[in-house]
Short mmCIF file of C-alpha atoms in Angstrom, two decimals:
data_model
loop_
_atom_site.label_atom_id
_atom_site.label_comp_id
_atom_site.label_asym_id
_atom_site.label_seq_id
_atom_site.Cartn_x
_atom_site.Cartn_y
_atom_site.Cartn_z
CA GLY A 7 -1.38 -5.10 16.16
CA ALA A 8 -2.53 -1.64 14.94
CA VAL A 9 -6.02 -1.63 12.99
CA VAL A 10 -7.10 0.77 10.43
CA SER A 11 -10.66 0.67 9.24
CA GLN A 12 -12.33 2.18 6.30
CA HIS A 13 -16.00 3.00 5.65
CA PRO A 14 -17.66 2.18 3.46
CA SER A 15 -15.97 -0.82 1.93
CA TRP A 16 -17.76 -0.24 -1.32
CA VAL A 17 -19.96 2.44 -2.73
CA ILE A 18 -21.71 3.09 -6.01
CA CYS A 19 -22.74 6.57 -6.68
CA LYS A 20 -24.12 8.47 -9.77
CA SER A 21 -21.99 10.95 -11.83
CA GLY A 22 -21.95 14.39 -10.20
CA THR A 23 -22.66 13.37 -6.71
CA SER A 24 -20.00 13.52 -3.83
CA VAL A 25 -18.93 10.64 -1.87
CA LYS A 26 -17.18 10.53 1.53
CA ILE A 27 -14.77 7.78 2.74
CA GLU A 28 -13.68 7.51 6.28
CA CYS A 29 -10.46 6.20 7.57
CA ARG A 30 -10.17 5.39 11.26
CA SER A 31 -7.17 4.11 13.41
CA LEU A 32 -8.93 1.90 15.79
CA ASP A 33 -6.44 1.18 18.54
CA PHE A 34 -3.69 3.97 18.20
CA GLN A 35 -3.45 7.58 17.47
CA ALA A 36 -2.08 8.24 13.88
CA THR A 37 -0.06 11.54 13.36
CA THR A 38 -0.08 11.32 9.62
CA MET A 39 -2.60 9.59 7.32
CA PHE A 40 -2.04 8.80 3.69
CA TRP A 41 -4.44 8.44 0.91
CA TYR A 42 -3.74 6.16 -2.09
CA ARG A 43 -5.74 5.03 -5.18
CA GLN A 44 -5.21 1.88 -7.07
CA PHE A 45 -6.45 1.09 -10.45
CA PRO A 46 -6.88 -2.45 -11.54
CA LYS A 47 -3.81 -4.46 -11.75
CA GLN A 48 -1.79 -1.37 -10.79
CA SER A 49 0.36 -0.27 -7.90
CA LEU A 50 -0.79 2.01 -5.34
CA MET A 51 -0.24 5.83 -6.06
CA LEU A 52 -0.06 8.22 -3.33
CA MET A 53 -2.68 11.06 -3.56
CA ALA A 54 -2.11 13.08 -0.48
CA THR A 55 -0.67 13.21 3.08
CA SER A 56 -2.62 14.59 5.86
CA ASN A 57 -1.47 15.67 9.37
CA GLU A 58 -4.04 16.11 12.04
CA GLY A 59 -5.29 19.75 12.14
CA SER A 60 -3.53 20.99 9.14
CA LYS A 61 -4.10 21.06 5.33
CA ALA A 62 -3.32 18.00 3.33
CA THR A 63 -0.29 17.96 1.03
CA TYR A 64 -1.27 16.63 -2.48
CA GLU A 65 0.90 14.90 -4.91
CA GLN A 66 1.39 16.29 -8.26
CA GLY A 67 -1.44 15.97 -10.49
CA VAL A 68 -4.16 15.45 -7.81
CA GLU A 69 -6.82 18.13 -7.64
CA LYS A 70 -7.26 19.15 -4.10
CA ASP A 71 -10.54 20.78 -4.92
CA LYS A 72 -11.94 17.34 -6.21
CA PHE A 73 -10.40 15.17 -3.63
CA LEU A 74 -10.90 16.88 -0.27
CA ILE A 75 -9.17 15.49 2.76
CA ASN A 76 -9.99 16.40 6.24
CA HIS A 77 -8.05 15.11 9.24
CA ALA A 78 -10.07 16.36 12.14
CA SER A 79 -8.64 14.04 14.82
CA LEU A 80 -5.58 11.75 15.50
CA THR A 81 -8.01 8.75 14.75
CA LEU A 82 -10.10 9.99 11.72
CA SER A 83 -9.33 11.08 8.32
CA THR A 84 -11.95 11.60 5.44
CA LEU A 85 -11.56 11.63 1.77
CA THR A 86 -14.49 13.29 -0.14
CA VAL A 87 -14.71 12.74 -3.78
CA THR A 88 -16.55 15.80 -5.07
CA SER A 89 -18.60 15.86 -8.30
CA ALA A 90 -17.62 12.29 -9.01
CA HIS A 91 -17.17 10.94 -12.50
CA PRO A 92 -16.66 7.47 -13.88
CA GLU A 93 -13.01 7.97 -14.34
CA ASP A 94 -12.79 8.48 -10.59
CA SER A 95 -13.87 4.83 -10.19
CA SER A 96 -11.07 3.15 -8.35
CA PHE A 97 -9.91 1.41 -5.18
CA TYR A 98 -9.03 4.13 -2.42
CA ILE A 99 -6.76 2.91 0.37
CA CYS A 100 -5.81 4.89 3.43
CA SER A 101 -2.82 4.30 5.55
CA ALA A 102 -1.90 5.43 9.09
CA ASP A 103 1.55 6.23 9.76
CA GLU A 104 2.61 4.53 6.44
CA GLN A 105 2.71 1.02 7.95
CA TYR A 106 -0.87 0.18 8.79
CA PHE A 107 -3.35 0.17 5.81
CA GLY A 108 -7.00 0.13 5.78
CA PRO A 109 -8.93 -2.55 3.90
CA GLY A 110 -9.76 -0.29 1.06
CA THR A 111 -13.01 1.35 -0.39
CA ARG A 112 -14.18 0.42 -3.98
CA LEU A 113 -15.78 3.33 -5.57
CA THR A 114 -17.84 2.83 -8.70
CA VAL A 115 -19.17 5.92 -10.33
CA THR A 116 -21.99 5.22 -12.81
CA ALA B 24 15.38 9.77 -7.30
CA GLN B 25 13.71 7.13 -5.11
CA SER B 26 12.37 3.99 -6.83
CA VAL B 27 11.35 0.48 -6.53
CA ALA B 28 11.39 -2.30 -9.25
CA GLN B 29 9.66 -5.43 -9.23
CA PRO B 30 10.91 -7.00 -12.45
CA GLU B 31 8.39 -9.82 -12.70
CA ASP B 32 4.72 -9.19 -13.25
CA GLN B 33 3.95 -12.74 -12.30
CA VAL B 34 5.73 -15.69 -10.63
CA ASN B 35 4.37 -19.25 -10.85
CA VAL B 36 5.48 -21.88 -8.36
CA ALA B 37 4.26 -25.34 -7.40
CA GLU B 38 2.91 -25.85 -3.87
CA GLY B 39 5.82 -26.91 -1.57
CA ASN B 40 8.54 -25.54 -3.63
CA PRO B 41 10.54 -22.49 -2.48
CA LEU B 42 9.49 -19.13 -3.90
CA THR B 43 11.30 -15.77 -4.46
CA VAL B 44 9.70 -12.62 -5.35
CA LYS B 45 12.33 -10.02 -6.60
CA CYS B 46 12.64 -6.45 -5.73
CA THR B 47 15.38 -3.76 -6.17
CA TYR B 48 15.48 -0.34 -5.03
CA SER B 49 17.01 2.96 -5.49
CA VAL B 50 17.26 5.48 -2.75
CA SER B 51 19.81 7.98 -1.26
CA GLY B 52 20.94 7.19 2.23
CA ASN B 53 19.74 4.24 4.27
CA PRO B 54 16.52 2.67 3.01
CA TYR B 55 13.58 1.41 4.88
CA LEU B 56 12.24 -1.42 3.00
CA PHE B 57 8.84 -3.15 3.23
CA TRP B 58 6.84 -6.02 1.78
CA TYR B 59 2.98 -6.04 1.63
CA VAL B 60 0.55 -8.64 0.38
CA GLN B 61 -2.93 -7.87 -1.21
CA TYR B 62 -5.58 -10.28 -1.74
CA PRO B 63 -8.29 -9.59 -4.35
CA ASN B 64 -10.53 -6.58 -3.34
CA ARG B 65 -8.64 -6.09 -0.21
CA GLY B 66 -6.32 -3.57 1.34
CA LEU B 67 -2.50 -4.20 1.92
CA GLN B 68 -1.38 -6.45 4.73
CA PHE B 69 2.04 -5.77 6.21
CA LEU B 70 4.36 -8.76 5.88
CA LEU B 71 7.83 -7.46 7.02
CA LYS B 72 10.08 -4.52 6.98
CA TYR B 73 13.94 -3.80 7.16
CA ILE B 74 14.94 -0.74 9.07
CA THR B 75 18.59 -1.78 10.27
CA GLY B 76 20.30 -4.75 11.80
CA ASP B 77 20.21 -8.20 10.66
CA ASN B 78 20.00 -8.51 6.83
CA LEU B 79 17.62 -11.38 6.99
CA VAL B 80 14.35 -10.33 8.22
CA LYS B 81 11.49 -12.78 9.05
CA GLY B 82 7.97 -11.84 8.79
CA SER B 83 4.32 -13.00 8.79
CA TYR B 84 2.98 -16.31 7.24
CA GLY B 85 6.60 -17.75 7.09
CA PHE B 86 7.87 -15.08 4.72
CA GLU B 87 11.40 -13.77 5.01
CA ALA B 88 13.41 -11.07 2.99
CA GLU B 89 17.07 -10.60 2.75
CA PHE B 90 18.49 -6.90 2.43
CA ASN B 91 21.51 -6.99 0.10
CA LYS B 92 23.09 -3.59 0.16
CA SER B 93 25.64 -4.22 -2.66
CA GLN B 94 22.92 -5.48 -5.05
CA THR B 95 20.30 -3.00 -3.67
CA SER B 96 17.89 -5.84 -3.33
CA PHE B 97 15.20 -6.95 -1.09
CA HIS B 98 13.86 -10.31 -2.27
CA LEU B 99 10.96 -11.91 -0.61
CA LYS B 100 11.43 -15.56 -0.03
CA LYS B 101 9.51 -18.45 1.49
CA PRO B 102 10.90 -22.05 1.73
CA SER B 103 7.77 -23.99 0.92
CA ALA B 104 4.82 -22.25 -0.90
CA LEU B 105 1.23 -22.75 -0.20
CA VAL B 106 -1.77 -22.34 -2.36
CA SER B 107 -3.05 -19.79 -0.04
CA ASP B 108 -0.06 -17.75 -0.68
CA SER B 109 -1.35 -16.75 -4.06
CA ALA B 110 -1.88 -12.96 -3.93
CA LEU B 111 -0.44 -9.66 -5.10
CA TYR B 112 2.77 -8.64 -3.56
CA PHE B 113 4.19 -5.27 -3.29
CA CYS B 114 7.63 -4.09 -2.40
CA ALA B 115 8.02 -0.54 -1.03
CA VAL B 116 10.80 1.79 -0.04
CA TYR B 117 10.87 4.77 2.22
CA GLY B 118 13.63 7.28 2.49
CA GLY B 119 15.57 9.69 0.63
CA ALA B 120 14.69 13.13 0.08
CA THR B 121 10.87 12.67 -0.55
CA ASN B 122 10.04 10.96 2.72
CA LYS B 123 7.38 9.07 0.95
CA LEU B 124 6.49 5.43 0.90
CA ILE B 125 7.13 4.46 -2.86
CA PHE B 126 5.67 1.06 -4.01
CA GLY B 127 6.83 -1.16 -6.82
CA THR B 128 4.30 -2.33 -9.45
CA GLY B 129 3.49 -5.57 -7.66
CA THR B 130 4.20 -9.21 -8.51
CA LEU B 131 1.32 -11.57 -8.84
CA LEU B 132 2.19 -14.84 -7.11
CA ALA B 133 0.39 -17.92 -8.36
CA VAL B 134 0.92 -21.19 -6.41
CA GLN B 135 -0.35 -24.29 -8.15
CA PRO B 136 -1.48 -27.39 -6.23
#
């Protein structure tokens, strides 16, 4: 079946720094990739939708200048959390074509 | 508006007993319905989906779900629960005007040995 990977699986960073999370579709080309965040014991909240070669579409309330999404190819999308703060600490999950989910990235900002 | 409801935060069942995790939805037009399972600190794993056709959908790990249009439900079921089934289960719907996958709040399934 289709496999989506995320790197890193967990990361700890200091407040004010930036962190890049990669999402790759390993054995197929994904036209669209989705980025979600999940707080403890809560559901997934869609942050943005990205199509290869075009600008991402952000959900209401998500700061596009803080959460930079790049979808450079049909197999790679990146999410960069800029100037991270402790409240950005969360579990970030990507999805390719809405059915195939990555294993998630646990971000902790200290 | 498109929405999904999982009325139970937690379901407890004894190993070997049948289990049901409830899901109801609201969407205009024909819904695409999904079930996912999430183990601690892991991403989501696809279990099954309903797009069209037979109302009873069979999925991974012995799970199945029944699409009931009149009750707008898509309950997840398994005839005999395993302790290893203990996890967080999410129902999701795709469709309507938003063309987004909307997730329910999740139901924690706890299977006691």
